[in-house]
XYZ file of C-alpha atoms in Angstrom:
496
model
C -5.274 179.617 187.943
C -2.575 177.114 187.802
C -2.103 175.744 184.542
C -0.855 171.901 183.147
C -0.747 169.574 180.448
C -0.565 165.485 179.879
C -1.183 163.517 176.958
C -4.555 161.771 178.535
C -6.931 163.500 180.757
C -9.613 160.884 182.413
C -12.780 162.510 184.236
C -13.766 160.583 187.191
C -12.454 157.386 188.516
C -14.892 154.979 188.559
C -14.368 151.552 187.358
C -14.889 151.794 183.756
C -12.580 155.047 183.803
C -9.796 153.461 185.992
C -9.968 150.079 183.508
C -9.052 152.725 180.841
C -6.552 154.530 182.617
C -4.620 151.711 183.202
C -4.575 150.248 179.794
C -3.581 153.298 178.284
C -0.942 153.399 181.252
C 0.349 150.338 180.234
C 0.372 151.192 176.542
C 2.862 153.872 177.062
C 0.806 156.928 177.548
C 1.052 159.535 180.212
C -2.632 159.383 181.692
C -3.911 162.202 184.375
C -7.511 160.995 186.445
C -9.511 163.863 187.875
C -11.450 162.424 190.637
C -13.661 165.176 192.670
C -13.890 163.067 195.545
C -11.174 161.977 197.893
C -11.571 158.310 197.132
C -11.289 156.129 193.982
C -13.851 153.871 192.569
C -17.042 156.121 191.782
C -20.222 154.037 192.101
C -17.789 151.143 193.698
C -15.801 152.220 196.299
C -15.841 153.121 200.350
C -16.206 155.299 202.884
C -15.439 155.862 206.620
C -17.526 156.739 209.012
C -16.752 156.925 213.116
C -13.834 154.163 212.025
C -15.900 151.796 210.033
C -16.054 151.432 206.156
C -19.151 151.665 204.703
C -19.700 150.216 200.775
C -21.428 153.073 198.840
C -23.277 151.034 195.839
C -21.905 148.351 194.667
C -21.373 145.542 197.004
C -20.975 142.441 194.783
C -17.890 141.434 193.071
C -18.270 140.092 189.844
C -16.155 139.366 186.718
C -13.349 137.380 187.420
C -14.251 133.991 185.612
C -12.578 133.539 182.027
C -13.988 135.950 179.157
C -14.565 138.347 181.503
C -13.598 142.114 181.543
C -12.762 142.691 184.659
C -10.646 139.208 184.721
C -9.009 140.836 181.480
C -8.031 144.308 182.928
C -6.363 142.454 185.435
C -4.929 139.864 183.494
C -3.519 143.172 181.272
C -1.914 144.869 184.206
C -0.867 141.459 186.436
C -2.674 142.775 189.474
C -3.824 140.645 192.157
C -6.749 140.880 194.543
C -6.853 139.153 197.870
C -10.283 137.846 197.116
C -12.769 135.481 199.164
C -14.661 133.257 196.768
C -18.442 133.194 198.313
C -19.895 129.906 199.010
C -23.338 130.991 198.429
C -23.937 134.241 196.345
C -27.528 135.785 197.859
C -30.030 134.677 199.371
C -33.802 136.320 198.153
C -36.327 136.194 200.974
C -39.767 136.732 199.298
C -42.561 138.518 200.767
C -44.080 135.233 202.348
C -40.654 134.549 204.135
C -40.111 131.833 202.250
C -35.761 131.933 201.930
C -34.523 131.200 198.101
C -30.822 130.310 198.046
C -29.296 131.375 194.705
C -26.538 128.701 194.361
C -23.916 129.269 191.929
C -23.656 125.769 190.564
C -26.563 125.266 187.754
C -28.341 121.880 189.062
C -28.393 123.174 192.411
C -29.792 126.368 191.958
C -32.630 124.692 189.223
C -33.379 122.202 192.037
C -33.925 125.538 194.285
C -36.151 127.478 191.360
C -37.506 124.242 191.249
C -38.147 124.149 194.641
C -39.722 126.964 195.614
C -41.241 127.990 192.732
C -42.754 124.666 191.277
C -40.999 122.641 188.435
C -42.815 124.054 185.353
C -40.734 125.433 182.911
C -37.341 125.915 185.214
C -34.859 123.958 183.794
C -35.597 125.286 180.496
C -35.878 128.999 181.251
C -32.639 128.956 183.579
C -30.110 126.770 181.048
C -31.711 129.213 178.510
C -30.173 132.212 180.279
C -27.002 130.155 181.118
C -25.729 129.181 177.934
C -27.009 132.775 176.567
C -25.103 134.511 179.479
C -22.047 132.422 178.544
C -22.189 133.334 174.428
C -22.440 136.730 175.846
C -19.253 136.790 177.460
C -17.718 134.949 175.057
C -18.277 137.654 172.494
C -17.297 140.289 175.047
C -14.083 140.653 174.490
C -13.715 139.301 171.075
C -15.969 142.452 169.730
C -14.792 145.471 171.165
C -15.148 147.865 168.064
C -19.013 147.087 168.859
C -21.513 149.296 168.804
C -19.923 150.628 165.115
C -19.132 154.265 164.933
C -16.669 153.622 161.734
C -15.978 151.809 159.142
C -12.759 150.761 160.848
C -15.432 149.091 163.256
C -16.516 147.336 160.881
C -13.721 146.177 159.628
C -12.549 145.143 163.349
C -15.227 143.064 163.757
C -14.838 141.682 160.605
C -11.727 139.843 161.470
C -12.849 137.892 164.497
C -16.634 137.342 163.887
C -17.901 133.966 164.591
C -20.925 132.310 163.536
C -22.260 131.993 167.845
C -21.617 135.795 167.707
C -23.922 136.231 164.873
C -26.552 133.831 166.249
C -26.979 136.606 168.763
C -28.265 138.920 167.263
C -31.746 138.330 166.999
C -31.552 137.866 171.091
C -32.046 141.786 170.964
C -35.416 141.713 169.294
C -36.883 140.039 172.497
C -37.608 140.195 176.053
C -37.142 138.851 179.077
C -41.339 138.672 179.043
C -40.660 136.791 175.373
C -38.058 134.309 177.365
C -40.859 133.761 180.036
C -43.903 132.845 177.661
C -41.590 130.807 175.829
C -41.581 128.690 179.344
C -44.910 129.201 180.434
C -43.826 131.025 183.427
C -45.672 134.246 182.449
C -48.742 133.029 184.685
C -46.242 132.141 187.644
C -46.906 135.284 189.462
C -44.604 134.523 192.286
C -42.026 133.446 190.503
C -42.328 136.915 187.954
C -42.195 139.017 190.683
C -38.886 137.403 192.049
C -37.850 137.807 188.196
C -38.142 141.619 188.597
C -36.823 142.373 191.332
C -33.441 140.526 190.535
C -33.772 142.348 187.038
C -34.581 145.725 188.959
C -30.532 144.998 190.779
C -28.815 144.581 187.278
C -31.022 145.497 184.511
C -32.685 148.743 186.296
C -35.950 147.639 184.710
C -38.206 144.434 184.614
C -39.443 141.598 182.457
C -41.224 143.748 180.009
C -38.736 145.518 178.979
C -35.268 144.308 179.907
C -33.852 142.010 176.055
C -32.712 139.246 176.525
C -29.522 139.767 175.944
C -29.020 141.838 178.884
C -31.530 139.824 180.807
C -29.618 136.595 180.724
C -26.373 137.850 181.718
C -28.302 139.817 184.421
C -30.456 137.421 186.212
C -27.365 134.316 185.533
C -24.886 137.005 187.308
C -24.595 134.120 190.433
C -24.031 131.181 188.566
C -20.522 132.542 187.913
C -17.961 133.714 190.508
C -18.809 135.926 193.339
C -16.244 137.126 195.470
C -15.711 139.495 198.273
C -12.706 141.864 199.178
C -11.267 142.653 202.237
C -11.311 146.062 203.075
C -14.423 146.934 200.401
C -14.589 147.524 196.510
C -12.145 150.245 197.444
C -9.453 148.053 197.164
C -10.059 147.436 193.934
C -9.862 150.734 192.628
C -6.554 151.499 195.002
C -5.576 148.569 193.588
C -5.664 150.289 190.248
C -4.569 153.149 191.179
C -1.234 151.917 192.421
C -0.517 150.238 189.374
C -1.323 153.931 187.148
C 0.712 155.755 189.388
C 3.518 153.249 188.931
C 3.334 153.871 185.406
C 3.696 157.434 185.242
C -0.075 158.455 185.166
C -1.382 160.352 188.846
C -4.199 160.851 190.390
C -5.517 164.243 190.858
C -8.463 163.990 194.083
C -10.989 166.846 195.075
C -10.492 167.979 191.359
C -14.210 169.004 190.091
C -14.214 169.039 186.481
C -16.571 172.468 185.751
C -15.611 172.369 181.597
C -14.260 170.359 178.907
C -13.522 172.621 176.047
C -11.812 171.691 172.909
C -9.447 174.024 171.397
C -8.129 175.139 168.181
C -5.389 173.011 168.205
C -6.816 170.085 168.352
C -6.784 169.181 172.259
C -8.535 169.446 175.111
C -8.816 171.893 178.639
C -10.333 170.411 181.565
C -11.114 173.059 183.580
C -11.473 172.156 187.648
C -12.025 174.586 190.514
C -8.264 174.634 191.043
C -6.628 174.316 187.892
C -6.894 174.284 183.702
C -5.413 170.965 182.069
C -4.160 171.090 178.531
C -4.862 167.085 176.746
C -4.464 165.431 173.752
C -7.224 163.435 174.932
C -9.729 162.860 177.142
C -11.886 160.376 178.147
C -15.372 161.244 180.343
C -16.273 158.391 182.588
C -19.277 160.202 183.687
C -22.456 159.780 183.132
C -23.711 161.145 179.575
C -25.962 163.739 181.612
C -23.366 164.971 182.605
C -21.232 164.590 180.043
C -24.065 166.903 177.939
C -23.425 169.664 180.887
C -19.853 169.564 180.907
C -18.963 169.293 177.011
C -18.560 172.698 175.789
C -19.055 171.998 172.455
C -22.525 172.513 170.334
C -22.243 169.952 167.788
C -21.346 167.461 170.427
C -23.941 167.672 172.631
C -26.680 168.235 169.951
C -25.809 164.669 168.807
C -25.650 163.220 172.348
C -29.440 164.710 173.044
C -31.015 161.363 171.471
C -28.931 159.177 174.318
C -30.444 161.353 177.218
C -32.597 160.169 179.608
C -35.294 162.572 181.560
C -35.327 161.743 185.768
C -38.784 160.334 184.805
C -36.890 157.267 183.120
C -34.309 156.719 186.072
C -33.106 155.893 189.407
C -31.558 156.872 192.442
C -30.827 155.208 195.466
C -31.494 155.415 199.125
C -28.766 153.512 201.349
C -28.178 152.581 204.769
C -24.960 152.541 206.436
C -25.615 150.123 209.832
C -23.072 149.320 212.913
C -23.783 146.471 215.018
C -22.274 143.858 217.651
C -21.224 140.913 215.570
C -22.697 137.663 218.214
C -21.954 133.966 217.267
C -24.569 132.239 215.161
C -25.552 134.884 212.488
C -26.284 134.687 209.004
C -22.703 133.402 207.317
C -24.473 134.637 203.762
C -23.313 138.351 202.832
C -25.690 139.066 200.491
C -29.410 139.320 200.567
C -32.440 140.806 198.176
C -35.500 141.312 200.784
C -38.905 141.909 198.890
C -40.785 143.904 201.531
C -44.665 143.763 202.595
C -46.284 146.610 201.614
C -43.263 148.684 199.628
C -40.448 150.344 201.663
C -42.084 153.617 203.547
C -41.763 157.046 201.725
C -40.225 155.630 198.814
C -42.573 152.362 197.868
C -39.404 150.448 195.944
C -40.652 146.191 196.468
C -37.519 145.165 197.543
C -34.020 145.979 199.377
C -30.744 144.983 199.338
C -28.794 143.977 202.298
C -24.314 143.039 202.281
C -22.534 142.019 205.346
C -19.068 142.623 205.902
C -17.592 139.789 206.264
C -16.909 138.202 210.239
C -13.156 137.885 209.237
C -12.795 141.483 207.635
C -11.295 143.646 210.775
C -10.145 146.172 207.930
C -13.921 147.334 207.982
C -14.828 146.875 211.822
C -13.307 145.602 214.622
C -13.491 142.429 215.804
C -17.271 141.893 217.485
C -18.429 144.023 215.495
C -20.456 144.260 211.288
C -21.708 146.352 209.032
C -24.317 146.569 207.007
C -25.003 147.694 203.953
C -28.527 148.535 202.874
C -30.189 150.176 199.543
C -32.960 150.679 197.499
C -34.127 152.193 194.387
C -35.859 156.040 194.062
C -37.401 156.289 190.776
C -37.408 159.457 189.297
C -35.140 161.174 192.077
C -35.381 164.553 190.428
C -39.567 164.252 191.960
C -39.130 161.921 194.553
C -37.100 164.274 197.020
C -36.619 162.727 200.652
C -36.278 163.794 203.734
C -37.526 161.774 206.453
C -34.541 160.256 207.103
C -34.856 159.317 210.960
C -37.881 157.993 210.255
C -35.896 155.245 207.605
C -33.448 154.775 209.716
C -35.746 153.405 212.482
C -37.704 151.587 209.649
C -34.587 149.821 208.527
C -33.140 148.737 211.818
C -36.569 147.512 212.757
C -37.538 145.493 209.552
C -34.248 143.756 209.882
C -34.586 142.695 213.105
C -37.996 141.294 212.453
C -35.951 139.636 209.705
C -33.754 138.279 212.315
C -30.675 139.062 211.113
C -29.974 141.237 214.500
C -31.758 142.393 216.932
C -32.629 146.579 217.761
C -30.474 146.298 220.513
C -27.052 145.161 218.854
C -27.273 148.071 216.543
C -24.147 150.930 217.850
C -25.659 153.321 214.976
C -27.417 153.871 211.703
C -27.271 156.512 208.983
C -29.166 157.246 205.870
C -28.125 158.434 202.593
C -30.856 159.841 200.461
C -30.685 161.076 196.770
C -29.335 163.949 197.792
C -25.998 162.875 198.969
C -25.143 160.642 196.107
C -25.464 163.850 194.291
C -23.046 165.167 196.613
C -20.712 162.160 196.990
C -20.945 161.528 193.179
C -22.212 164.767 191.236
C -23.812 162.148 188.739
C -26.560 164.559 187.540
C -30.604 163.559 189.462
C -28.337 161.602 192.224
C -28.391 158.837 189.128
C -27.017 155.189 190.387
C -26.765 151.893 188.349
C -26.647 153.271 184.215
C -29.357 154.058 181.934
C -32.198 151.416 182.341
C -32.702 148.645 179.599
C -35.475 149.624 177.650
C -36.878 146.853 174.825
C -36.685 150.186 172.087
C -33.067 150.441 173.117
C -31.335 147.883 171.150
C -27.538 147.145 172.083
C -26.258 148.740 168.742
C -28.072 152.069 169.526
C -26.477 152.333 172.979
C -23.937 155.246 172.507
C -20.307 153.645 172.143
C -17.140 154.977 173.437
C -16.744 158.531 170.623
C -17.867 161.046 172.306
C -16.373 163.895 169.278
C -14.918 161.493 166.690
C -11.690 163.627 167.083
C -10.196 162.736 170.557
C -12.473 162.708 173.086
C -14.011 159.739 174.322
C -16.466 157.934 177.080
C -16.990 155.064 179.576
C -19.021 154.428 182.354
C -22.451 152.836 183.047
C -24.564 154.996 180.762
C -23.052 154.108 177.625
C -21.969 150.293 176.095
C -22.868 148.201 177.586
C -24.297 149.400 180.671
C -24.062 148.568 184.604
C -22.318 146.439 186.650
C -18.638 145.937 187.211
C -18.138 143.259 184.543
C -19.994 145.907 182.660
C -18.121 149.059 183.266
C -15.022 147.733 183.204
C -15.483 146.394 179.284
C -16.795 150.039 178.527
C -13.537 150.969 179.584
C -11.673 148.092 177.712
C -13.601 149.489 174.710
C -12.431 152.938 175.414
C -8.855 152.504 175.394
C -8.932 149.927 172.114
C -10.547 152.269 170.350
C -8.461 155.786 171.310
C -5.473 153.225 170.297
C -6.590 152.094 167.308
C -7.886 155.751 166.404
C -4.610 156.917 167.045
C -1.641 154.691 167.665
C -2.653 151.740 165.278
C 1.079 150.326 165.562
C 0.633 149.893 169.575
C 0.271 146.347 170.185
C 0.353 146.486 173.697
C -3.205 145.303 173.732
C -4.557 142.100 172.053
């Protein structure tokens, strides 16, 4: 078995673990990712099928406004996306039919809550989440020794606390549910259920137990930019790519990490199917199930057992990949939640989500023709096994033409992707998508942060601080790389 070294050995190459990469990159290091796919980007990337690009998860691009991570990695590394600004973010149709635009300006999209779901208590529940959401990302980047795993953490944080950042704090104690009563919104039973399905996109949970902390910043997610990329979220991770590889780190694709072992001197060997890599360090941008299976190292994993979460507490995902003729006068809004009569069959999730390519996109389809990409959530995947899948692929074509977003007969074809093949297309242990779920017993500061050894190994990704999303990925990454640097190369200034 062929045998190598590098300084910095990255496993995976999803969007917090790029964001790393190419920090580190740019700090001077010689970085290695280990991607067992054949394309970049993880949970956010794209794949062909019969000459159309298909979006795997995520389909929304978020994080580009100021204090943002994502707007910092790129910012950091001067790369530039061709990006489309969306007009209107999503568009929620609730199970009456009744059409809720989510505008991205705040009046307009209060007049819309306000609309639809009766004036009592809007204004003050939705510029409660706005101006929390904003403090939020205001502290993002200013506190990235948070959670504390050191005293040098605490020191860090030390320097550039403010007063707004402390005021924060006690945000954790409560719930979206708290935020809700606080409103008298609690008996609004329409507008509660719209509530948790928008938490159930970005939170993974609902009112009850989602904090507000994370609840704000989730359910506020379209009153800031939303953009969409030609070509897919692929390009963004390409995009990063290009820049590692021009800075002397490489890619390494179809590379299944089986082991991480430390050794006596101090390093690391990532073992794949192909090959044994000798690193000074390494960073797992995997999820921390995984992580537990692939760490070969007692102490470690003993100490990551309280961070585990059982199937039982999780959720997988079943997508739709759809073709179909592209005719004048459809929807011009790419993104759409659909709360669904009766649950979706064989699974029961209360809602799907539907993105468009957009018209002008030809990198995706030809011209005349769309795509469509469709998903919901499968609680507890590890017991929810399915395999009807003809059946749901007749289901979804049908629902959304009774939607009217196209009819049967414009769709060229349909596929389904069940829990099963995320497992295959990701190896993220139970088929996992979206992070760990918020839980109200889950505080931010108990979240695990970015140590995975306290020697030289270390973690990003969705499952640890601060959770899903890009904007969140991407500062789990940011986190990862400040703190391997000021571990270990204090003097590097490369990164403010």
């Amino acid at each position: 078995m062929e045998r190598r070294k590098t300084q910095v050995a990255l496993v995976g190459s999803g969007l917090g673990a790029l964001s790393t990469a190419v920090l580190l990159a740019k700090a001077g290091l010689q970085v290695t990712v280990l991607e067992q796919n054949k394309y970049p980007g993880g949970c956010a990337s794209t794949y062909k099928r019969k000459g159309f690009w298909f979006e795997t998860g995520a389909t929304t691009l978020v994080g580009l406004d100021e204090h943002m991570p994502l707007r910092y990695v790129l910012d950091q590394t001067g790369i530039e996306l061709p990006v489309k600004k969306l007009e209107t973010p999503m568009q929620v149709r609730l199970l009456d039919g009744t059409v809720v635009t989510r505008h991205q300006e705040l009046e307009e999209w209060i007049s819309e809550a306000e609309r639809v779901f009766g004036e009592k208590g809007q204004r003050g529940f939705w510029e409660s989440c706005f101006h929390l959401s904003q403090k939020v990302w205001e502290t993002s980047l200013r506190q990235t020794a948070f959670p504390f795993s050191s005293l040098a953490d605490l020191w860090e944080a030390a320097k550039s606390v403010q007063l707004s950042q402390v005021s924060l704090l006690p945000k954790a104690f409560f719930t979206v549910q708290d935020l809700l009563r606080d409103f008298g919104l609690l008996e609004n039973e329409r507008f509660v259920s719209f509530i948790d399905q928008q938490l159930l996109i970005t939170a993974q949970n609902d009112h009850t137990q989602v904090n507000q902390l994370f609840g704000a910043t989730a359910l506020c997610y379209t009153q800031y930019g939303n953009y969409y990329l030609p070509g897919g979220l692929r390009k963004l991770a390409e995009a990063l790519v290009t820049f590692l590889e021009n800075h002397q780190g490489e890619m390494l694709y179809k590379e299944e990490v089986c082991h991480v072992r430390p050794t006596q001197n101090g390093h690391y060997e990532i073992q794949t199917k192909k090959r044994i890599l000798e690193a000074e360090f390494v960073v797992l941008g995997v999820p921390l199930n995984n992580v537990a299976q692939l760490f070969d190292d007692l102490k470690t994993r003993q100490r990551l057992e309280k961070h585990l979460l059982p199937s039982e507490k999780l959720h997988s995902a079943l997508t739709w990949g759809i073709c179909f003729q592209r005719l004048p006068g459809m929807t011009t809004v790419l993104h759409h939640q659909i709360h669904v009569p009766g649950g979706v069959p064989y699974v029961g999730s209360a809602s799907i989500f539907v993105s468009f390519s957009d018209p002008q996109d030809f990198l995706r389809a030809p011209e005349g023709f769309g795509i469509a990409s469709v998903s919901t959530h499968v609680p507890d995947p590890a017991n929810n096994w399915i395999t009807l899948k003809k059946e749901l692929e007749r289901w979804v074509v049908e629902f959304l033409a009774s939607q009217g977003f196209f009819t049967t007969d414009q769709v060229q074809w349909v596929q389904a992707a069940t829990p099963g093949a995320w497992i295959d297309w990701t190896s993220r242990a139970f088929g996992q998508v979206g992070g760990y779920p918020q839980f109200k017993d889950r505080k931010p500061w108990q979240l695990k942060d970015a140590r995975l050894d306290h020697n030289k190994a270390y973690l990003c990704g969705d499952t640890v601080y601060p959770g899903q999303g890009i904007p969140g990925v991407c500062l789990s990454g940011i986190i990862a790389a400040k703190k391997l640097l000021r571990d270990h190369f204090p003097q590097n200034k490369m990164l403010p």
